[in-house]
């Protein structure tokens, strides 16, 4: 028999890997055509990311169709080529600083350039309500924080801060009330023509999370100074609102969202301590003036930066689309927010939100990494078969999926509690499957939020970094490349780079450990013992919901509880700081285990149960404890359920074939 002649590959001939098809991560049955809807038993089954669908089912009532339909829409919008083209543009064309005019004068008017793609993405975000939905207070029947998925965390934090002070007296700062009201309106608007974003300027050369070395100074202006500014036409911001009676001078070392319309910042005042200020980014200068080439016509009112000089843009490893800069403030006009000297307390309202978003963003970055890995595993050919049929690969990725589910449930439990604090429990929790998970008492919720926020921010952000590295490895060399082709859908490297900031931004793991020790030693919380009087009773009450469904797993969690109590009770603050990271690890293991078991109990499913059991056993402190032995075939079948999301019927059908 004549041998077939060898054929050499070329740039246009030979093997080409089929492009993975990335499906929408969430699907709700009510948004599907009737003919398609009958193929699925639930939205969980229809969704590619099962944990997202399960979380929505857990925390929202069945009649929250406004939320589920919007989530369905966003899952498809994020994959739309009309959106992906903007994302690719923003990723490949980074912000540019143009500090000088043609003839070398300082450019005070428009020194910062961002690409059209970046600007269009912001417009899409405004229209979809990624900030505003959390503040649309007519929506009382569902948890607005579960609906809220905001990458514009500083804008959300600033809106939360200003919302607290909308009704403050402005006797000491005439005009402050209407300025704060207008800024809040713009921060929470869906209209791209008026909507704002906000920066948050705290970090200085002396420190990041430690603001005690702040060198920025705010000075109350005299009547003569204010009159002079008014005479010079420099007394209103770019939108015609009056500028504040404080001038701020100093240097901010790491200022993200430099293209925002406003900022919240800390500065020292003569009375001592740090104070919080609201500052518009731009101010008007002079009257309407003719522009070059315009005859007998008036140009729009000119504006310039409000006493801000952008010294340079940071050359970051990731989040390159987002302009981050070093800023010199010289006579920047602003308004005092809250009481003078209480700036740290005021800014904590912003930090609570931004840290919440950091953990949420970490999970949101991890999710597409696993989605890409699933899609790739279904089409990648290896050794005559598909990667999804490789036992070692499936077992590995199933383990990574379990970690992701644990992180997602931890984050959304904390988010749901935030919503319970802001809204009426009876209206938005009582009619959901989470009514036995989220305490009814707001004081209890507030203390739990304070305890768990540093844990979640630290542990989830680090876990997502490790998880995304695994997803990169799943794709081999392709995962290591910056894949901006095909809308950038397979660019895990970019997601990984962007996500690396999360364990650092808004406080490193060590800073979070210190924060949690501060909570644990605060005698004002939990009648002097937050673990014994708040945390432990809550955990025990939730564990009691399971009956005998998770007997062994409950024992493992209780052993973790005892280990945590041994670390904390009787220990000095210095001792706790030495084992701060261990405290974080114990709290994460306990809460994420409880959340996973509760979900599997509230919405019974063999895969959800397997995920919970695997996670709890992975956190056991007893090395001799192991999961009930299964045959490798059964174990691999469950691995496929967990990672690929395949239904039992499909797996059984494939096995018969």
XYZ file of C-alpha atoms in Angstrom:
657
model
C 0.000 0.000 0.000
C 1.427 3.334 -1.051
C 2.163 5.613 1.900
C 0.485 9.002 1.873
C 3.067 11.697 1.170
C 3.922 13.923 4.098
C 2.283 17.335 3.972
C 3.995 20.231 5.697
C 1.949 22.762 7.595
C 2.094 26.438 6.730
C 0.669 29.729 7.941
C -2.580 28.889 6.130
C -2.635 25.078 6.087
C -2.497 22.385 8.739
C -4.148 22.138 12.141
C -5.922 25.177 13.592
C -7.488 24.965 17.025
C -11.207 25.698 16.978
C -12.067 28.871 18.848
C -13.828 28.132 22.151
C -17.385 29.404 22.350
C -17.900 31.389 25.530
C -21.575 31.197 26.547
C -23.374 33.812 28.681
C -22.649 33.133 32.331
C -26.227 33.581 33.548
C -29.525 32.618 31.963
C -32.986 33.073 33.404
C -35.754 30.901 32.006
C -38.295 33.746 31.801
C -36.073 35.463 29.214
C -35.858 32.414 26.941
C -38.200 31.529 24.063
C -40.770 28.891 25.019
C -39.216 26.297 22.709
C -35.840 26.699 24.410
C -37.162 27.108 27.943
C -38.539 23.549 28.043
C -35.012 22.117 27.685
C -34.114 23.174 31.222
C -35.535 22.524 34.670
C -34.192 25.737 36.215
C -32.093 28.835 35.637
C -29.250 27.079 37.461
C -29.257 24.317 34.885
C -29.461 26.814 32.006
C -26.580 28.984 33.270
C -22.934 28.349 32.449
C -21.798 29.690 35.848
C -23.866 27.637 38.277
C -22.867 29.508 41.407
C -24.144 32.836 40.056
C -27.543 31.295 39.397
C -27.613 29.604 42.808
C -26.717 32.854 44.599
C -29.518 34.706 42.814
C -31.921 31.902 43.748
C -30.768 32.008 47.385
C -30.943 35.729 48.096
C -33.766 36.942 45.856
C -37.439 36.076 45.969
C -39.053 34.312 42.985
C -40.800 37.537 41.958
C -37.518 39.492 41.568
C -37.747 39.181 37.797
C -36.481 42.727 37.311
C -33.120 41.597 38.682
C -32.937 38.231 36.940
C -33.862 39.698 33.570
C -31.253 42.421 33.956
C -28.605 39.848 34.926
C -29.606 37.817 31.858
C -29.220 40.934 29.720
C -25.828 41.888 31.193
C -24.474 38.376 30.654
C -25.134 38.814 26.944
C -24.181 42.465 26.707
C -20.717 41.702 28.099
C -20.115 39.301 25.199
C -21.519 41.590 22.509
C -18.925 42.588 19.862
C -20.124 46.202 20.109
C -18.958 46.231 23.738
C -15.865 44.079 23.293
C -14.481 46.486 20.688
C -14.496 49.239 23.314
C -12.843 46.982 25.878
C -10.091 46.071 23.429
C -9.591 49.718 22.489
C -9.258 50.695 26.154
C -6.810 47.864 26.803
C -4.557 48.600 23.832
C -4.652 52.431 23.954
C -3.703 53.586 27.416
C -4.276 57.014 28.980
C -1.780 59.714 27.993
C -0.672 62.804 29.895
C -0.147 65.954 27.811
C 1.059 68.419 30.440
C 2.218 71.221 28.138
C 0.648 73.371 25.457
C 2.128 73.827 21.979
C 4.386 76.625 23.250
C 5.396 74.958 26.492
C 2.930 76.537 28.923
C 1.285 74.332 31.541
C -1.847 72.687 30.164
C -4.454 73.284 32.863
C -7.413 72.537 30.651
C -7.233 69.007 29.221
C -3.888 67.398 30.090
C -5.318 63.883 30.436
C -6.368 61.896 27.377
C -8.324 58.644 27.509
C -9.422 56.549 24.588
C -12.931 56.561 23.133
C -13.296 52.916 24.129
C -12.775 53.754 27.798
C -15.276 56.612 27.588
C -17.862 54.409 25.861
C -17.525 51.724 28.543
C -18.315 54.343 31.176
C -21.411 55.391 29.242
C -22.586 51.767 29.072
C -22.023 51.468 32.811
C -24.089 54.563 33.527
C -26.985 53.368 31.382
C -26.981 49.908 32.944
C -27.091 51.466 36.410
C -24.015 49.745 37.794
C -23.882 52.347 40.573
C -27.362 53.825 40.586
C -29.262 50.571 41.147
C -28.044 50.391 44.760
C -29.560 53.831 45.412
C -32.895 53.455 43.622
C -34.758 53.290 46.892
C -38.153 52.654 45.345
C -36.929 49.072 44.877
C -37.718 47.713 48.344
C -38.830 44.168 47.556
C -35.405 42.812 46.681
C -31.867 43.200 47.947
C -30.443 46.051 45.872
C -26.884 45.068 46.802
C -27.328 41.603 45.234
C -28.546 43.327 42.077
C -25.653 45.772 42.316
C -22.431 44.651 40.625
C -20.268 47.733 40.461
C -16.744 48.017 39.099
C -16.881 51.741 39.893
C -16.304 51.131 43.579
C -15.028 54.595 44.478
C -18.122 56.155 42.910
C -20.324 53.869 44.985
C -18.297 54.701 48.107
C -18.531 58.429 47.481
C -22.288 58.153 46.921
C -22.632 56.306 50.236
C -20.651 59.012 52.028
C -22.575 61.929 50.510
C -25.888 60.183 51.114
C -25.113 60.236 54.850
C -24.664 64.026 54.777
C -27.404 65.195 52.415
C -29.517 66.523 55.288
C -26.662 68.090 57.295
C -26.981 71.740 58.247
C -24.912 74.038 56.049
C -24.931 76.981 58.455
C -21.137 76.861 58.702
C -20.714 76.350 54.948
C -23.514 78.194 53.141
C -24.468 76.427 49.920
C -22.969 73.088 50.923
C -26.334 71.342 51.048
C -27.290 71.943 47.423
C -23.748 71.101 46.274
C -23.774 67.739 48.062
C -27.280 67.022 46.765
C -26.221 67.778 43.196
C -23.064 65.666 43.451
C -25.087 62.758 44.869
C -27.627 63.095 42.059
C -24.884 62.869 39.464
C -23.060 59.962 41.137
C -26.266 57.906 41.147
C -27.578 58.897 37.707
C -28.109 56.607 34.725
C -27.975 59.540 32.307
C -24.519 59.675 30.649
C -25.010 63.405 30.028
C -24.976 64.215 33.737
C -23.541 61.123 35.477
C -20.260 61.396 37.380
C -17.596 59.086 38.666
C -15.492 59.786 41.750
C -11.899 59.368 42.778
C -10.658 58.660 46.284
C -7.428 60.401 47.245
C -5.839 59.187 50.455
C -2.482 57.610 49.600
C 0.543 59.876 50.034
C 4.284 59.305 49.891
C 4.294 58.638 53.633
C 1.939 55.672 53.398
C -1.012 53.986 51.750
C -3.517 52.490 54.176
C -1.740 54.243 57.053
C -2.963 57.813 56.701
C -1.390 59.047 59.940
C 1.449 60.655 57.982
C -0.864 62.705 55.729
C 0.839 65.943 54.685
C -2.023 67.493 52.703
C -3.399 70.606 54.421
C -6.812 72.262 54.120
C -7.241 75.914 55.100
C -10.528 77.784 55.586
C -10.554 80.745 53.209
C -11.176 84.267 54.431
C -14.039 86.431 53.195
C -11.541 88.546 51.259
C -10.090 85.485 49.522
C -13.537 84.230 48.566
C -14.499 87.662 47.199
C -11.304 87.819 45.151
C -11.963 84.381 43.646
C -15.485 85.485 42.765
C -14.189 88.664 41.123
C -11.756 86.569 39.097
C -14.572 84.283 37.903
C -13.181 81.278 39.782
C -15.962 80.641 42.277
C -17.975 77.871 40.591
C -17.191 74.389 39.354
C -17.477 73.256 35.732
C -21.226 72.679 36.173
C -21.954 76.028 37.781
C -22.145 74.905 41.402
C -20.322 77.038 43.998
C -16.847 75.950 45.010
C -16.207 75.208 48.659
C -14.740 77.618 51.218
C -11.679 75.438 51.854
C -8.472 75.421 49.834
C -6.400 72.261 49.818
C -2.639 72.032 49.285
C -0.550 68.887 49.218
C 0.544 65.884 47.208
C -1.337 62.645 46.555
C 0.891 59.760 45.543
C -1.544 57.186 44.129
C -4.818 58.601 42.838
C -6.969 56.301 40.725
C -9.802 57.367 38.415
C -7.999 60.610 37.622
C -10.525 61.244 34.853
C -13.387 61.475 37.368
C -15.470 64.597 37.876
C -14.932 64.713 41.650
C -12.927 63.216 44.483
C -13.175 62.477 48.184
C -9.925 63.145 50.036
C -8.308 63.524 53.456
C -6.426 66.603 54.636
C -5.225 68.109 57.901
C -6.751 71.289 59.320
C -5.572 73.751 61.953
C -7.753 72.114 64.603
C -5.714 68.934 64.324
C -6.570 65.513 63.016
C -7.732 64.560 59.553
C -10.886 65.797 57.879
C -12.790 64.562 54.828
C -13.442 66.825 51.853
C -15.509 66.748 48.685
C -13.728 68.375 45.752
C -14.902 68.866 42.160
C -12.181 68.094 39.653
C -12.753 71.155 37.475
C -13.684 74.836 37.886
C -14.860 77.489 35.471
C -12.506 80.216 34.354
C -13.797 83.537 33.024
C -16.748 84.007 30.692
C -17.644 82.453 27.384
C -14.932 83.252 24.897
C -14.664 82.869 21.112
C -12.662 79.856 20.033
C -10.112 79.814 17.250
C -11.873 79.651 13.903
C -15.212 80.767 15.340
C -16.563 84.096 14.070
C -19.328 85.801 16.027
C -19.943 82.570 17.906
C -19.458 81.641 21.525
C -17.645 78.530 22.693
C -18.826 76.570 25.729
C -17.718 77.919 29.082
C -14.077 77.130 29.642
C -13.017 75.073 32.626
C -9.699 74.042 34.064
C -8.486 71.629 36.708
C -9.502 72.803 40.178
C -6.065 73.517 41.603
C -4.839 70.093 40.513
C -1.656 69.399 38.591
C -1.195 65.885 37.241
C 2.504 65.231 37.775
C 2.674 61.870 36.051
C 0.632 58.756 35.309
C 1.538 55.531 37.072
C 2.917 52.761 34.863
C 1.032 49.882 36.470
C 1.225 46.141 35.903
C -2.518 45.965 35.309
C -5.701 48.087 35.141
C -3.885 50.063 32.455
C -7.105 51.470 30.990
C -7.780 53.280 34.266
C -5.714 56.460 34.681
C -3.877 56.527 38.008
C -1.683 59.511 38.776
C 0.448 61.503 41.155
C -1.348 64.765 41.893
C -0.146 68.081 43.262
C -2.915 70.108 44.901
C -2.390 73.854 45.082
C -5.370 75.950 46.094
C -7.869 73.231 45.204
C -11.320 74.326 46.409
C -13.457 71.875 48.384
C -16.185 71.351 50.975
C -15.735 69.841 54.423
C -17.783 66.637 54.798
C -18.884 65.812 58.321
C -17.128 67.243 61.343
C -13.657 68.686 61.298
C -11.125 66.180 62.640
C -13.423 63.196 61.965
C -12.103 62.403 58.498
C -10.965 58.845 59.202
C -14.401 57.956 60.529
C -16.053 59.571 57.507
C -13.768 57.922 54.982
C -14.454 54.523 56.547
C -17.886 54.656 54.896
C -16.079 54.797 51.566
C -13.580 52.099 52.546
C -16.349 49.714 53.586
C -17.818 49.932 50.105
C -14.546 49.860 48.166
C -13.259 46.864 50.119
C -16.538 45.097 49.471
C -16.093 45.799 45.770
C -12.489 44.612 45.866
C -13.612 41.173 46.985
C -16.573 41.232 44.607
C -14.304 42.277 41.754
C -11.920 39.450 42.594
C -14.723 36.907 42.237
C -15.921 38.681 39.085
C -12.423 38.320 37.573
C -12.111 34.692 38.621
C -15.448 33.798 37.001
C -14.465 34.494 33.349
C -11.142 32.747 33.938
C -12.992 29.551 34.778
C -15.549 30.155 32.020
C -12.735 30.385 29.466
C -11.173 27.244 30.940
C -14.453 25.348 30.604
C -14.978 26.459 27.028
C -11.367 25.673 26.087
C -11.503 22.227 27.693
C -14.494 21.344 25.521
C -12.697 22.025 22.216
C -8.969 21.539 22.835
C -7.721 18.324 21.208
C -5.059 16.328 23.051
C -3.823 12.818 22.348
C -6.679 12.051 19.997
C -9.387 13.262 22.360
C -10.628 16.384 24.089
C -9.099 17.992 27.146
C -12.415 17.630 28.968
C -11.947 13.846 28.901
C -8.544 13.959 30.583
C -9.038 12.704 34.188
C -6.114 14.639 35.678
C -7.270 17.866 34.035
C -10.892 17.509 35.132
C -9.972 16.626 38.727
C -7.635 19.630 38.932
C -10.141 22.104 37.531
C -12.962 20.723 39.665
C -10.847 21.507 42.735
C -10.344 25.056 41.443
C -14.081 25.414 40.826
C -14.837 24.378 44.414
C -12.521 27.168 45.644
C -14.293 29.659 43.394
C -17.731 28.600 44.663
C -16.559 29.031 48.265
C -15.233 32.515 47.534
C -18.375 33.541 45.643
C -20.678 32.411 48.439
C -18.562 34.185 51.051
C -18.610 37.441 49.077
C -22.326 37.403 48.315
C -23.201 36.556 51.900
C -21.357 39.709 52.925
C -23.032 41.676 50.104
C -26.460 40.371 51.125
C -25.767 41.481 54.704
C -24.841 44.938 53.438
C -28.217 45.090 51.730
C -29.954 43.890 54.909
C -28.307 46.723 56.825
C -29.451 49.320 54.281
C -32.968 47.991 53.713
C -35.936 46.499 55.555
C -35.291 42.839 56.476
C -38.998 42.018 56.427
C -39.374 43.256 52.863
C -36.242 41.880 51.210
C -35.014 38.897 53.267
C -38.094 37.325 54.864
C -39.442 36.072 51.541
C -36.169 34.458 50.388
C -34.374 31.176 51.058
C -31.738 33.115 53.011
C -34.051 34.115 55.871
C -32.325 31.721 58.308
C -28.862 32.813 57.178
C -29.072 36.604 57.508
C -29.831 37.904 61.022
C -32.929 40.018 61.463
C -31.322 42.366 64.000
C -29.506 45.249 62.262
C -27.102 45.740 65.160
C -25.984 42.123 64.844
C -25.634 42.489 61.089
C -23.551 45.643 61.498
C -21.108 43.909 63.868
C -20.806 40.863 61.597
C -20.161 43.134 58.634
C -17.375 44.869 60.527
C -15.774 41.548 61.484
C -16.065 39.817 58.122
C -15.162 42.634 55.723
C -11.362 42.488 56.307
C -11.474 38.680 56.167
C -13.326 38.611 52.885
C -11.234 41.334 51.269
C -7.966 39.635 52.219
C -8.765 35.983 51.632
C -10.874 36.212 48.489
C -8.586 38.649 46.680
C -5.557 36.395 47.261
C -7.476 33.222 46.378
C -8.608 34.764 43.089
C -5.010 35.539 42.123
C -4.048 31.907 42.661
C -7.202 30.757 40.890
C -6.598 32.866 37.799
C -3.029 31.605 37.579
C -4.466 28.082 37.400
C -6.830 29.203 34.633
C -3.875 30.592 32.665
C -2.134 27.252 33.013
C -5.268 25.484 31.783
C -4.776 27.125 28.378
C -1.052 26.392 28.244
C 1.006 28.882 26.271
C -2.101 30.578 24.913
C -3.076 31.491 28.465
C 0.260 33.264 28.932
C -0.285 35.484 25.873
C -2.047 38.821 25.624
C -4.896 37.685 23.374
C -6.648 40.834 22.182
C -7.928 39.115 19.056
C -11.546 37.910 18.881
C -12.679 40.726 21.147
C -10.144 39.790 23.807
C -12.446 37.033 25.069
C -9.551 34.639 25.772
C -7.229 37.193 27.353
C -6.821 35.567 30.765
C -3.396 37.205 31.032
C -5.052 40.628 31.056
C -7.605 39.538 33.665
C -4.779 38.128 35.789
C -2.778 41.361 35.581
C -5.787 43.488 36.444
C -6.697 41.257 39.370
C -3.234 41.375 40.960
C -3.976 44.777 42.458
C -6.825 43.499 44.628
C -4.729 41.983 47.459
C -2.915 45.349 47.650
C -5.498 48.054 46.945
C -7.465 49.307 49.956
C -5.169 47.439 52.342
C -2.828 44.465 52.053
C -3.525 41.169 53.813
C -1.438 42.266 56.798
C -3.404 45.513 57.024
C -6.644 43.514 56.938
C -5.331 41.238 59.692
C -4.551 44.289 61.826
C -8.023 45.649 61.132
C -9.666 42.408 62.223
C -7.611 42.279 65.414
C -8.773 45.845 66.064
C -12.377 44.621 65.777
C -11.781 41.599 67.994
C -10.250 43.738 70.749
C -12.872 46.493 70.582
C -14.810 46.165 73.838
C -17.595 48.331 72.456
C -18.626 45.544 70.081
C -20.610 42.494 71.093
C -20.788 43.460 74.771
C -17.032 43.191 74.977
C -16.619 39.824 73.206
C -17.654 39.790 69.564
C -16.784 36.112 69.038
C -18.649 34.757 72.050
C -21.668 37.043 71.907
C -22.234 37.697 68.199
C -20.239 35.472 65.850
C -20.506 32.084 67.594
C -24.280 32.292 68.278
C -24.894 33.227 64.648
C -22.792 30.337 63.329
C -24.419 27.810 65.688
C -27.899 28.979 64.740
C -27.186 28.521 61.034
C -25.518 25.129 61.559
C -28.617 23.949 63.415
C -30.670 24.492 60.245
C -29.085 21.486 58.532
C -30.430 18.816 60.873
C -28.394 15.657 60.270
C -27.606 16.472 56.645
C -24.000 17.513 57.338
C -23.119 15.891 60.673
C -19.437 15.228 59.959
C -18.973 18.538 58.177
C -20.552 20.449 61.066
C -18.068 18.784 63.409
C -15.192 19.998 61.234
C -16.544 23.567 61.336
C -16.947 23.365 65.118
C -13.310 22.278 65.430
C -12.336 25.348 63.413
C -14.403 27.463 65.779
C -12.524 26.064 68.754
C -9.188 26.721 67.047
C -10.237 30.340 66.449
C -11.329 30.812 70.046
C -8.030 29.383 71.296
C -6.160 31.931 69.178
C -8.163 34.887 70.416
C -9.452 34.345 73.941
C -6.935 35.274 76.588
C -4.462 36.559 74.011
C -3.054 40.070 74.092
C -3.425 42.342 71.096
C 0.260 41.789 70.272
C -0.228 38.003 70.356
C -3.215 38.244 68.031
C -1.279 40.428 65.610
C 1.413 37.742 65.399
C -1.181 35.207 64.253
C -3.373 37.687 62.394
C -3.294 35.810 59.101
C -4.199 32.580 60.873
C -7.214 34.340 62.378
C -8.275 35.435 58.887
C -7.885 31.877 57.579
C -10.026 30.421 60.368
C -12.786 32.966 59.913
C -12.825 32.409 56.155
C -12.947 28.622 56.550
C -15.862 28.839 58.987
C -18.011 31.370 57.133
C -17.500 30.018 53.616
C -18.208 26.465 54.840
C -21.407 27.588 56.540
C -22.509 29.491 53.421
C -21.877 26.543 51.085
C -23.696 24.066 53.326
C -26.602 26.453 53.778
C -26.956 26.860 50.016
C -26.895 23.089 49.447
C -29.507 22.673 52.194
C -31.788 25.518 51.050
C -31.716 24.459 47.393
C -30.959 20.699 47.488
C -28.690 19.479 44.716
C -26.127 16.680 44.650
C -23.468 18.845 42.978
C -23.919 21.710 45.446
C -23.666 19.204 48.275
C -20.492 17.720 46.816
C -18.968 21.197 46.483
C -19.786 21.982 50.117
C -18.450 18.662 51.393
C -15.216 18.936 49.409
C -14.595 22.476 50.620
C -15.297 21.681 54.277
C -13.025 18.634 54.240
C -10.269 20.680 52.614
C -10.441 22.966 55.661
C -10.308 20.206 58.256
C -7.631 20.597 60.923
C -7.497 16.834 61.441
C -5.221 15.196 58.850
C -6.844 11.794 59.415
C -10.241 13.103 58.287
C -11.000 12.349 54.657
C -14.028 12.251 52.431
C -15.957 9.017 52.100
C -14.094 6.896 49.601
C -15.660 6.751 46.145
C -14.701 4.789 43.120
C -12.605 6.833 40.738
C -15.286 6.656 38.053
C -17.923 8.136 40.363
C -15.469 10.734 41.593
C -14.545 11.794 38.069
C -18.195 11.962 37.096
C -18.780 14.408 39.935
C -15.668 16.322 38.850
C -17.327 16.798 35.464
C -20.529 17.999 37.118
C -18.599 20.538 39.202
C -16.241 21.913 36.546
C -18.152 21.550 33.296
C -21.610 22.003 34.770
C -22.949 19.001 32.941
C -26.259 17.554 34.024
C -26.390 13.956 35.207
C -28.580 13.016 32.272
C -25.995 14.282 29.788
C -23.124 12.498 31.502
C -25.067 9.239 31.661
C -25.943 9.546 27.989
C -22.296 10.142 27.068
C -21.248 7.142 29.155
C -23.645 4.879 27.228
C -22.257 6.132 23.942
